[in-house]
Amino acid sequence: NIREAVEAASNIYLQPRSTTSLGQGRTSKGLHLSYKSAVQVLEQYHKVHGNLVIPRRYTVPPTSDFPSEWHYLPLSSAVYNMKWWSKHVQSKPERVYELNQLDFLWDRLQPGYNLVLEALVTYKALRGHVQVPATFVVPHEEKEGREQWPQATWGIPLGNCVQRIRSRGDFLRNEDTAWKRRRQLDNLEFVWDVREMAFSKFLNALKVYGLLQKKPGSPSRALQVKSTFVIPSGEWLDKIGKNDGASTRRIGKYQEDKSKIRNPWPQELWDYPLGAKCTAVRQKGLYIKNNFHRQKALQEIGFQPSGNATLRWLEVVHAAAIYARMHGRVLDVPSNFVVPAPPKSMSEAYMLIMHAGAEDAWPWPESLWGLHLGQRLKDVRLKGAYLKNKDTASSRKAQLDALGFVWQPKRGRRKRSLGGDPLGASALLQN
């Protein structure tokens, strides 16, 4: 009946599986099995694969080609094990000879750290660094380029090993060897903190960007990076200034025909999506969330997490406040007005300000020099620039009103005063 059938089925699944089907004493990894049977397995593996570079997760298949007691057992961890060597091979030269005939990899008997270190040394020789992706496994197949790697390292999940060194301190828990091993890894420029490395790369890219965008003799400006900007790659740039601005004309070196220019960016930054990273920092707090020191480091080089649009508005309102203070609390700026830098020669206006007694008497801060204030404010009137965000429009309008902003200036050409005061020096002194 149905009840008996259910019980019979239950008994099948509840009964313990035979030790043969799962590999007898699986937890012992085959150390208890005879040397003779181990050699039979190794000979069969060598016959099929041509070597004994056994993948670390290889288990003996349950076929008649292999002794049944080895079925499902992890072969690599069984034979490439110092306990197995001590039990079956030590002080038995005839067995050493026998294993040599099968190309037994004696290097695999050394401590796991030594193999990982050897793999890291090889990785750096091939890639120039040891920033190993988490999923990287040392090639094991011929088509993957395994010839470039020592045989004993084939198949090592190197990326996973590196992650465990960082997160769990694998191989570094023994006080007697930890310091020496740390020094060995440091000499390979091992990356202990991936997040700090990523932030350092971002910070370095911003510093180079600021240097390239700075005009000779001009002040340092706040960094404004387009969200689509990607650092150009290649030794030579095809079009001058296309990828990284006019700065390449000043810093890059021309070829003889001047049709191309040498890429001024460090090679380690090529193809770095700087614009996208800036957006992620501003919108998601990438690298800087709950980290005051990183926020301060960015602000010190002119990067504002608030964003380009907010930054531009702050520049405008700052310059507008100075202009209004210099012109009797009236903000009626000619459309062609550009924030001036101090004159090279001591003009009359500049001398008046200097005699006012201030140590830093020039009214315009260096960060605003060259700002097209007149055009920016004209865009505010005609296009609603900086006022399209519902959350900030009313407060920004209030700021402009408080500065005496003229929303509807008189038409017609402005009168020029003879011997005028274009920089507002006298107005500043009166205030």
Tab-separated table of C-alpha atoms in Angstrom:
chain	number	residue	atom	x	y	z
A	1	ASN	CA	0.000	0.000	0.000
A	2	ILE	CA	0.911	3.684	-0.130
A	3	ARG	CA	2.056	3.821	3.503
A	4	GLU	CA	4.494	0.930	3.045
A	5	ALA	CA	5.853	2.489	-0.145
A	6	VAL	CA	6.515	5.793	1.652
A	7	GLU	CA	8.268	4.023	4.527
A	8	ALA	CA	10.394	2.003	2.119
A	9	ALA	CA	11.411	5.149	0.282
A	10	SER	CA	12.209	6.888	3.561
A	11	ASN	CA	14.410	3.999	4.652
A	12	ILE	CA	16.438	4.319	1.479
A	13	TYR	CA	17.274	7.982	2.115
A	14	LEU	CA	17.682	7.643	5.873
A	15	GLN	CA	20.143	4.773	5.685
A	16	PRO	CA	23.806	5.876	5.899
A	17	ARG	CA	25.577	5.763	2.579
A	18	SER	CA	28.236	3.164	2.126
A	19	THR	CA	31.780	4.210	2.802
A	20	THR	CA	32.687	2.962	-0.645
A	21	SER	CA	30.324	5.277	-2.515
A	22	LEU	CA	31.467	8.391	-0.665
A	23	GLY	CA	35.073	7.441	-0.208
A	24	GLN	CA	35.834	5.621	2.977
A	25	GLY	CA	36.941	7.945	5.746
A	26	ARG	CA	36.624	11.063	3.579
A	27	THR	CA	37.847	13.304	6.373
A	28	SER	CA	41.185	11.494	6.363
A	29	LYS	CA	41.731	12.466	2.700
A	30	GLY	CA	43.136	9.036	1.835
A	31	LEU	CA	46.069	9.080	4.242
A	32	HIS	CA	44.985	5.735	5.687
A	33	LEU	CA	44.960	4.006	2.286
A	34	SER	CA	47.891	1.916	1.120
A	35	TYR	CA	50.782	3.301	-0.872
A	36	LYS	CA	50.194	0.625	-3.524
A	37	SER	CA	46.627	1.796	-4.204
A	38	ALA	CA	47.788	5.432	-4.243
A	39	VAL	CA	50.334	4.598	-6.940
A	40	GLN	CA	47.620	2.860	-8.960
A	41	VAL	CA	45.556	6.054	-8.860
A	42	LEU	CA	48.553	8.206	-9.794
A	43	GLU	CA	49.491	5.920	-12.677
A	44	GLN	CA	45.974	6.043	-14.056
A	45	TYR	CA	45.834	9.837	-13.705
A	46	HIS	CA	49.209	10.159	-15.463
A	47	LYS	CA	48.000	7.864	-18.239
A	48	VAL	CA	44.987	10.085	-18.874
A	49	HIS	CA	46.551	13.537	-18.376
A	50	GLY	CA	50.232	13.011	-19.122
A	51	ASN	CA	51.386	14.567	-15.838
A	52	LEU	CA	50.705	14.702	-12.119
A	53	VAL	CA	49.785	18.381	-11.983
A	54	ILE	CA	46.582	17.442	-10.197
A	55	PRO	CA	44.035	20.247	-9.782
A	56	ARG	CA	43.541	21.096	-6.131
A	57	ARG	CA	39.822	20.319	-6.213
A	58	TYR	CA	40.126	17.175	-8.267
A	59	THR	CA	38.326	14.155	-6.819
A	60	VAL	CA	38.869	10.611	-8.005
A	61	PRO	CA	35.986	9.643	-10.307
A	62	PRO	CA	33.939	6.542	-9.415
A	63	THR	CA	35.017	4.464	-12.425
A	64	SER	CA	36.565	1.039	-12.742
A	65	ASP	CA	39.848	2.635	-13.844
A	66	PHE	CA	40.523	3.696	-10.241
A	67	PRO	CA	40.571	1.609	-7.047
A	68	SER	CA	37.129	1.792	-5.443
A	69	GLU	CA	38.494	2.894	-2.055
A	70	TRP	CA	39.713	6.118	-3.714
A	71	HIS	CA	36.410	7.042	-5.334
A	72	TYR	CA	35.331	10.639	-4.546
A	73	LEU	CA	38.490	11.344	-2.533
A	74	PRO	CA	40.457	14.573	-3.148
A	75	LEU	CA	43.590	13.158	-4.739
A	76	SER	CA	45.756	16.288	-4.683
A	77	SER	CA	45.353	16.990	-0.969
A	78	ALA	CA	45.996	13.317	-0.246
A	79	VAL	CA	49.311	12.731	-2.013
A	80	TYR	CA	50.692	16.282	-1.992
A	81	ASN	CA	50.705	16.254	1.748
A	82	MET	CA	53.666	16.050	4.123
A	83	LYS	CA	51.820	13.553	6.310
A	84	TRP	CA	51.383	11.238	3.305
A	85	TRP	CA	55.046	11.673	2.401
A	86	SER	CA	56.157	10.924	5.989
A	87	LYS	CA	53.995	7.822	6.187
A	88	HIS	CA	54.609	6.285	2.750
A	89	VAL	CA	57.735	7.794	1.146
A	90	GLN	CA	60.194	9.029	3.765
A	91	SER	CA	63.341	6.862	3.983
A	92	LYS	CA	62.149	4.742	1.050
A	93	PRO	CA	64.355	5.660	-1.942
A	94	GLU	CA	62.758	3.026	-4.185
A	95	ARG	CA	59.406	4.811	-3.804
A	96	VAL	CA	61.028	8.177	-4.540
A	97	TYR	CA	62.382	6.653	-7.757
A	98	GLU	CA	58.978	5.211	-8.613
A	99	LEU	CA	57.254	8.554	-8.122
A	100	ASN	CA	59.932	10.341	-10.145
A	101	GLN	CA	59.062	8.098	-13.091
A	102	LEU	CA	55.534	9.528	-12.891
A	103	ASP	CA	56.804	13.164	-12.774
A	104	PHE	CA	55.642	13.589	-9.194
A	105	LEU	CA	55.727	17.313	-8.275
A	106	TRP	CA	57.841	17.387	-5.140
A	107	ASP	CA	57.484	21.190	-4.980
A	108	ARG	CA	53.836	20.692	-4.094
A	109	LEU	CA	54.920	19.245	-0.747
A	110	GLN	CA	56.223	22.570	0.494
A	111	PRO	CA	54.076	24.815	2.743
A	112	GLY	CA	51.092	26.453	1.078
A	113	TYR	CA	52.469	29.931	1.746
A	114	ASN	CA	55.585	29.186	-0.293
A	115	LEU	CA	53.469	28.191	-3.283
A	116	VAL	CA	51.281	31.289	-2.958
A	117	LEU	CA	54.384	33.483	-2.705
A	118	GLU	CA	55.857	31.830	-5.795
A	119	ALA	CA	52.596	32.447	-7.637
A	120	LEU	CA	52.575	36.101	-6.532
A	121	VAL	CA	56.156	36.586	-7.698
A	122	THR	CA	55.220	35.141	-11.086
A	123	TYR	CA	52.050	37.254	-11.258
A	124	LYS	CA	54.037	40.438	-10.663
A	125	ALA	CA	56.637	39.458	-13.253
A	126	LEU	CA	53.841	39.022	-15.810
A	127	ARG	CA	51.520	41.888	-14.811
A	128	GLY	CA	53.794	44.368	-13.055
A	129	HIS	CA	51.729	44.367	-9.847
A	130	VAL	CA	50.037	42.041	-7.370
A	131	GLN	CA	46.540	43.517	-7.454
A	132	VAL	CA	45.082	40.085	-8.104
A	133	PRO	CA	41.355	39.881	-9.003
A	134	ALA	CA	39.342	37.832	-6.527
A	135	THR	CA	38.379	35.289	-9.196
A	136	PHE	CA	41.864	34.758	-10.619
A	137	VAL	CA	43.132	31.170	-10.721
A	138	VAL	CA	46.625	30.287	-11.914
A	139	PRO	CA	46.187	28.759	-15.401
A	140	HIS	CA	46.041	24.982	-15.419
A	141	GLU	CA	45.197	24.310	-19.046
A	142	GLU	CA	47.721	24.587	-21.866
A	143	LYS	CA	45.530	26.970	-23.834
A	144	GLU	CA	45.412	29.332	-20.847
A	145	GLY	CA	49.152	29.953	-20.909
A	146	ARG	CA	50.186	27.694	-18.031
A	147	GLU	CA	53.757	27.437	-19.378
A	148	GLN	CA	54.481	30.871	-17.951
A	149	TRP	CA	53.807	29.600	-14.431
A	150	PRO	CA	55.738	27.116	-12.245
A	151	GLN	CA	54.022	23.726	-12.422
A	152	ALA	CA	53.580	23.567	-8.667
A	153	THR	CA	51.392	26.676	-8.784
A	154	TRP	CA	49.029	25.542	-11.547
A	155	GLY	CA	45.438	25.741	-10.429
A	156	ILE	CA	46.060	27.786	-7.267
A	157	PRO	CA	43.060	30.099	-6.636
A	158	LEU	CA	45.444	33.002	-6.179
A	159	GLY	CA	42.794	35.724	-6.020
A	160	ASN	CA	41.008	33.908	-3.215
A	161	CYS	CA	44.288	33.342	-1.367
A	162	VAL	CA	45.103	37.061	-1.569
A	163	GLN	CA	41.697	38.000	-0.210
A	164	ARG	CA	42.080	35.609	2.708
A	165	ILE	CA	45.514	37.029	3.514
A	166	ARG	CA	43.922	40.482	3.750
A	167	SER	CA	40.716	39.598	5.571
A	168	ARG	CA	41.729	36.652	7.771
A	169	GLY	CA	45.500	36.926	8.003
A	170	ASP	CA	46.045	33.522	6.411
A	171	PHE	CA	49.693	32.406	6.600
A	172	LEU	CA	50.422	35.272	9.027
A	173	ARG	CA	49.126	33.915	12.328
A	174	ASN	CA	52.358	32.323	13.472
A	175	GLU	CA	54.360	34.847	15.473
A	176	ASP	CA	57.624	33.228	14.454
A	177	THR	CA	57.049	33.684	10.709
A	178	ALA	CA	54.488	36.493	10.417
A	179	TRP	CA	56.940	39.409	10.409
A	180	LYS	CA	59.222	37.822	7.791
A	181	ARG	CA	56.290	36.956	5.546
A	182	ARG	CA	54.836	40.456	5.818
A	183	ARG	CA	58.149	41.882	4.692
A	184	GLN	CA	58.211	39.498	1.747
A	185	LEU	CA	54.716	40.608	0.721
A	186	ASP	CA	55.567	44.282	1.238
A	187	ASN	CA	58.559	43.887	-1.063
A	188	LEU	CA	56.110	42.688	-3.727
A	189	GLU	CA	54.007	45.832	-3.081
A	190	PHE	CA	51.185	43.707	-1.741
A	191	VAL	CA	47.955	45.704	-1.367
A	192	TRP	CA	46.737	45.281	2.197
A	193	ASP	CA	43.816	47.708	1.934
A	194	VAL	CA	42.071	47.695	-1.448
A	195	ARG	CA	39.757	50.578	-0.534
A	196	GLU	CA	42.640	52.813	0.471
A	197	MET	CA	44.452	51.935	-2.753
A	198	ALA	CA	41.345	52.796	-4.795
A	199	PHE	CA	40.977	56.148	-3.035
A	200	SER	CA	44.668	56.944	-3.509
A	201	LYS	CA	44.289	56.299	-7.241
A	202	PHE	CA	41.253	58.580	-7.378
A	203	LEU	CA	43.050	61.307	-5.424
A	204	ASN	CA	46.126	61.064	-7.642
A	205	ALA	CA	43.985	61.284	-10.795
A	206	LEU	CA	42.336	64.462	-9.484
A	207	LYS	CA	45.710	66.008	-8.670
A	208	VAL	CA	47.012	65.337	-12.180
A	209	TYR	CA	43.753	66.628	-13.664
A	210	GLY	CA	44.107	69.870	-11.706
A	211	LEU	CA	47.697	70.272	-12.865
A	212	LEU	CA	46.808	69.721	-16.509
A	213	GLN	CA	43.842	72.098	-16.409
A	214	LYS	CA	45.785	74.913	-14.731
A	215	LYS	CA	46.964	77.612	-17.112
A	216	PRO	CA	50.509	78.940	-16.640
A	217	GLY	CA	50.521	81.833	-14.195
A	218	SER	CA	46.845	81.439	-13.370
A	219	PRO	CA	45.492	80.627	-9.907
A	220	SER	CA	44.300	77.212	-8.853
A	221	ARG	CA	40.577	76.759	-9.460
A	222	ALA	CA	38.085	74.340	-8.014
A	223	LEU	CA	38.113	71.016	-9.840
A	224	GLN	CA	35.168	70.497	-12.169
A	225	VAL	CA	35.277	67.156	-13.966
A	226	LYS	CA	32.658	66.184	-16.551
A	227	SER	CA	30.817	63.006	-15.648
A	228	THR	CA	31.756	61.429	-18.989
A	229	PHE	CA	35.476	62.173	-18.743
A	230	VAL	CA	37.771	59.170	-19.117
A	231	ILE	CA	41.532	59.572	-18.873
A	232	PRO	CA	42.976	59.080	-22.365
A	233	SER	CA	45.223	56.132	-23.071
A	234	GLY	CA	48.065	55.574	-25.483
A	235	GLU	CA	51.505	57.127	-25.709
A	236	TRP	CA	50.345	59.683	-28.270
A	237	LEU	CA	47.027	61.531	-28.534
A	238	ASP	CA	45.638	61.908	-32.040
A	239	LYS	CA	43.934	65.230	-31.501
A	240	ILE	CA	45.401	67.904	-29.278
A	241	GLY	CA	43.157	68.837	-26.400
A	242	LYS	CA	40.311	66.506	-27.408
A	243	ASN	CA	40.514	64.170	-24.459
A	244	ASP	CA	42.102	66.085	-21.631
A	245	GLY	CA	41.585	69.722	-22.465
A	246	ALA	CA	43.858	72.442	-23.723
A	247	SER	CA	46.343	71.492	-21.045
A	248	THR	CA	48.030	69.019	-23.392
A	249	ARG	CA	49.149	71.915	-25.538
A	250	ARG	CA	51.145	73.233	-22.598
A	251	ILE	CA	52.497	70.097	-20.972
A	252	GLY	CA	52.621	67.419	-23.672
A	253	LYS	CA	55.534	67.038	-26.085
A	254	TYR	CA	54.913	67.254	-29.793
A	255	GLN	CA	56.065	64.795	-32.413
A	256	GLU	CA	58.199	66.239	-35.192
A	257	ASP	CA	55.215	66.695	-37.509
A	258	LYS	CA	53.141	68.186	-34.644
A	259	SER	CA	50.157	66.082	-35.685
A	260	LYS	CA	50.124	64.245	-32.368
A	261	ILE	CA	51.048	65.035	-28.808
A	262	ARG	CA	52.491	62.835	-26.091
A	263	ASN	CA	49.980	61.749	-23.504
A	264	PRO	CA	50.767	63.687	-20.286
A	265	TRP	CA	48.829	61.271	-18.059
A	266	PRO	CA	50.721	58.588	-16.070
A	267	GLN	CA	50.245	55.179	-17.677
A	268	GLU	CA	48.753	53.676	-14.511
A	269	LEU	CA	45.812	56.083	-14.910
A	270	TRP	CA	45.045	55.389	-18.572
A	271	ASP	CA	41.380	54.553	-19.235
A	272	TYR	CA	40.448	55.495	-15.666
A	273	PRO	CA	36.796	56.736	-15.612
A	274	LEU	CA	37.510	59.813	-13.533
A	275	GLY	CA	34.228	61.542	-14.353
A	276	ALA	CA	32.152	58.543	-13.303
A	277	LYS	CA	34.161	58.200	-10.100
A	278	CYS	CA	33.557	61.878	-9.257
A	279	THR	CA	29.831	61.350	-9.768
A	280	ALA	CA	29.874	58.287	-7.519
A	281	VAL	CA	31.735	60.207	-4.811
A	282	ARG	CA	29.165	62.992	-4.880
A	283	GLN	CA	26.032	60.904	-5.201
A	284	LYS	CA	26.919	57.769	-3.225
A	285	GLY	CA	29.743	58.897	-0.969
A	286	LEU	CA	32.176	56.507	-2.655
A	287	TYR	CA	35.512	56.408	-0.756
A	288	ILE	CA	34.535	59.273	1.599
A	289	LYS	CA	31.440	58.100	3.466
A	290	ASN	CA	32.080	58.505	7.207
A	291	ASN	CA	35.732	59.264	6.487
A	292	PHE	CA	36.606	62.835	7.459
A	293	HIS	CA	40.285	62.555	6.512
A	294	ARG	CA	39.500	61.589	2.919
A	295	GLN	CA	36.906	64.350	2.634
A	296	LYS	CA	39.477	66.849	3.852
A	297	ALA	CA	42.101	65.533	1.416
A	298	LEU	CA	39.713	66.109	-1.496
A	299	GLN	CA	38.754	69.588	-0.341
A	300	GLU	CA	42.415	70.560	-0.024
A	301	ILE	CA	42.966	69.956	-3.752
A	302	GLY	CA	39.797	71.811	-4.753
A	303	PHE	CA	37.317	68.954	-5.133
A	304	GLN	CA	33.887	69.700	-3.713
A	305	PRO	CA	31.627	66.692	-2.996
A	306	SER	CA	28.587	68.929	-3.500
A	307	GLY	CA	29.021	68.739	-7.290
A	308	ASN	CA	29.957	70.916	-10.254
A	309	ALA	CA	26.640	72.777	-10.443
A	310	THR	CA	26.674	73.716	-6.755
A	311	LEU	CA	30.319	74.648	-6.993
A	312	ARG	CA	29.709	76.986	-9.931
A	313	TRP	CA	26.862	78.670	-8.083
A	314	LEU	CA	29.032	79.232	-5.011
A	315	GLU	CA	31.639	80.903	-7.226
A	316	VAL	CA	29.000	83.158	-8.768
A	317	VAL	CA	27.402	84.217	-5.505
A	318	HIS	CA	30.819	84.800	-3.921
A	319	ALA	CA	31.938	87.048	-6.766
A	320	ALA	CA	28.533	88.760	-6.817
A	321	ALA	CA	28.796	89.591	-3.119
A	322	ILE	CA	32.199	91.234	-3.620
A	323	TYR	CA	30.971	93.175	-6.651
A	324	ALA	CA	27.886	94.421	-4.780
A	325	ARG	CA	29.982	95.506	-1.807
A	326	MET	CA	32.252	97.443	-4.152
A	327	HIS	CA	29.324	99.126	-5.928
A	328	GLY	CA	27.120	100.425	-3.192
A	329	ARG	CA	25.134	97.219	-2.566
A	330	VAL	CA	23.878	97.242	-6.137
A	331	LEU	CA	24.448	94.166	-8.291
A	332	ASP	CA	24.167	95.451	-11.844
A	333	VAL	CA	27.123	93.779	-13.588
A	334	PRO	CA	27.974	94.501	-17.243
A	335	SER	CA	27.640	91.329	-19.322
A	336	ASN	CA	31.287	91.507	-20.394
A	337	PHE	CA	32.673	91.851	-16.876
A	338	VAL	CA	35.364	89.315	-15.950
A	339	VAL	CA	36.782	89.113	-12.428
A	340	PRO	CA	40.217	90.750	-12.695
A	341	ALA	CA	43.552	89.603	-11.378
A	342	PRO	CA	45.861	92.167	-9.732
A	343	PRO	CA	47.572	94.380	-12.317
A	344	LYS	CA	51.221	93.707	-12.953
A	345	SER	CA	52.011	97.369	-12.597
A	346	MET	CA	50.808	99.377	-9.637
A	347	SER	CA	47.822	101.164	-11.142
A	348	GLU	CA	46.139	104.068	-9.402
A	349	ALA	CA	43.209	101.947	-8.221
A	350	TYR	CA	45.502	99.289	-6.879
A	351	MET	CA	47.634	101.881	-5.066
A	352	LEU	CA	44.528	103.304	-3.392
A	353	ILE	CA	43.578	99.907	-2.104
A	354	MET	CA	47.088	99.119	-0.940
A	355	HIS	CA	47.194	102.346	1.067
A	356	ALA	CA	44.039	101.280	2.872
A	357	GLY	CA	46.348	99.247	5.098
A	358	ALA	CA	45.093	95.700	4.397
A	359	GLU	CA	47.741	93.027	4.028
A	360	ASP	CA	45.737	91.159	1.408
A	361	ALA	CA	44.132	94.222	-0.098
A	362	TRP	CA	43.151	93.015	-3.575
A	363	PRO	CA	39.360	92.578	-3.300
A	364	TRP	CA	39.081	89.511	-5.540
A	365	PRO	CA	40.348	86.173	-4.187
A	366	GLU	CA	42.649	84.217	-6.451
A	367	SER	CA	40.122	81.403	-6.911
A	368	LEU	CA	37.750	83.823	-8.729
A	369	TRP	CA	40.183	85.448	-11.140
A	370	GLY	CA	38.996	85.053	-14.711
A	371	LEU	CA	35.393	84.241	-13.769
A	372	HIS	CA	32.939	85.614	-16.375
A	373	LEU	CA	30.629	87.047	-13.747
A	374	GLY	CA	28.720	89.331	-16.121
A	375	GLN	CA	27.802	86.499	-18.487
A	376	ARG	CA	26.880	84.183	-15.613
A	377	LEU	CA	24.446	86.724	-14.159
A	378	LYS	CA	23.046	87.490	-17.614
A	379	ASP	CA	22.278	83.767	-17.929
A	380	VAL	CA	20.468	83.947	-14.607
A	381	ARG	CA	18.175	86.681	-15.973
A	382	LEU	CA	17.560	85.301	-19.442
A	383	LYS	CA	17.837	81.535	-19.010
A	384	GLY	CA	17.137	80.976	-15.351
A	385	ALA	CA	20.605	79.490	-14.885
A	386	TYR	CA	21.202	78.021	-11.403
A	387	LEU	CA	17.485	78.500	-10.592
A	388	LYS	CA	15.919	75.455	-12.220
A	389	ASN	CA	16.125	73.222	-9.167
A	390	LYS	CA	12.924	73.580	-7.148
A	391	ASP	CA	14.718	72.753	-3.918
A	392	THR	CA	17.288	75.541	-4.230
A	393	ALA	CA	15.673	78.155	-6.534
A	394	SER	CA	13.918	80.216	-3.855
A	395	SER	CA	16.941	80.406	-1.545
A	396	ARG	CA	19.222	81.429	-4.407
A	397	LYS	CA	16.829	84.126	-5.536
A	398	ALA	CA	16.784	85.411	-1.967
A	399	GLN	CA	20.587	85.513	-1.967
A	400	LEU	CA	20.616	87.598	-5.139
A	401	ASP	CA	17.921	89.943	-3.823
A	402	ALA	CA	19.927	90.496	-0.647
A	403	LEU	CA	22.889	91.538	-2.809
A	404	GLY	CA	20.787	94.081	-4.723
A	405	PHE	CA	20.586	92.087	-7.939
A	406	VAL	CA	18.991	94.033	-10.780
A	407	TRP	CA	16.618	91.597	-12.459
A	408	GLN	CA	15.587	94.059	-15.197
A	409	PRO	CA	18.481	96.394	-15.996
A	410	LYS	CA	17.913	99.583	-17.934
A	411	ARG	CA	18.199	99.246	-21.659
A	412	GLY	CA	20.740	101.131	-23.687
A	413	ARG	CA	24.450	101.524	-23.566
A	414	ARG	CA	26.008	102.084	-20.169
A	415	LYS	CA	27.596	105.479	-19.608
A	416	ARG	CA	31.318	105.530	-19.190
A	417	SER	CA	32.610	107.826	-16.504
A	418	LEU	CA	35.776	109.731	-17.377
A	419	GLY	CA	38.582	108.542	-15.201
A	420	GLY	CA	36.209	105.857	-13.984
A	421	ASP	CA	36.788	103.215	-11.430
A	422	PRO	CA	36.283	99.916	-13.283
A	423	LEU	CA	37.542	97.804	-10.441
A	424	GLY	CA	35.507	99.587	-7.809
A	425	ALA	CA	38.468	100.618	-5.723
A	426	SER	CA	36.988	103.881	-4.469
A	427	ALA	CA	33.710	102.186	-3.666
A	428	LEU	CA	35.549	99.630	-1.624
A	429	LEU	CA	37.332	102.288	0.346
A	430	GLN	CA	34.080	104.125	1.045
A	431	ASN	CA	32.540	100.944	2.423
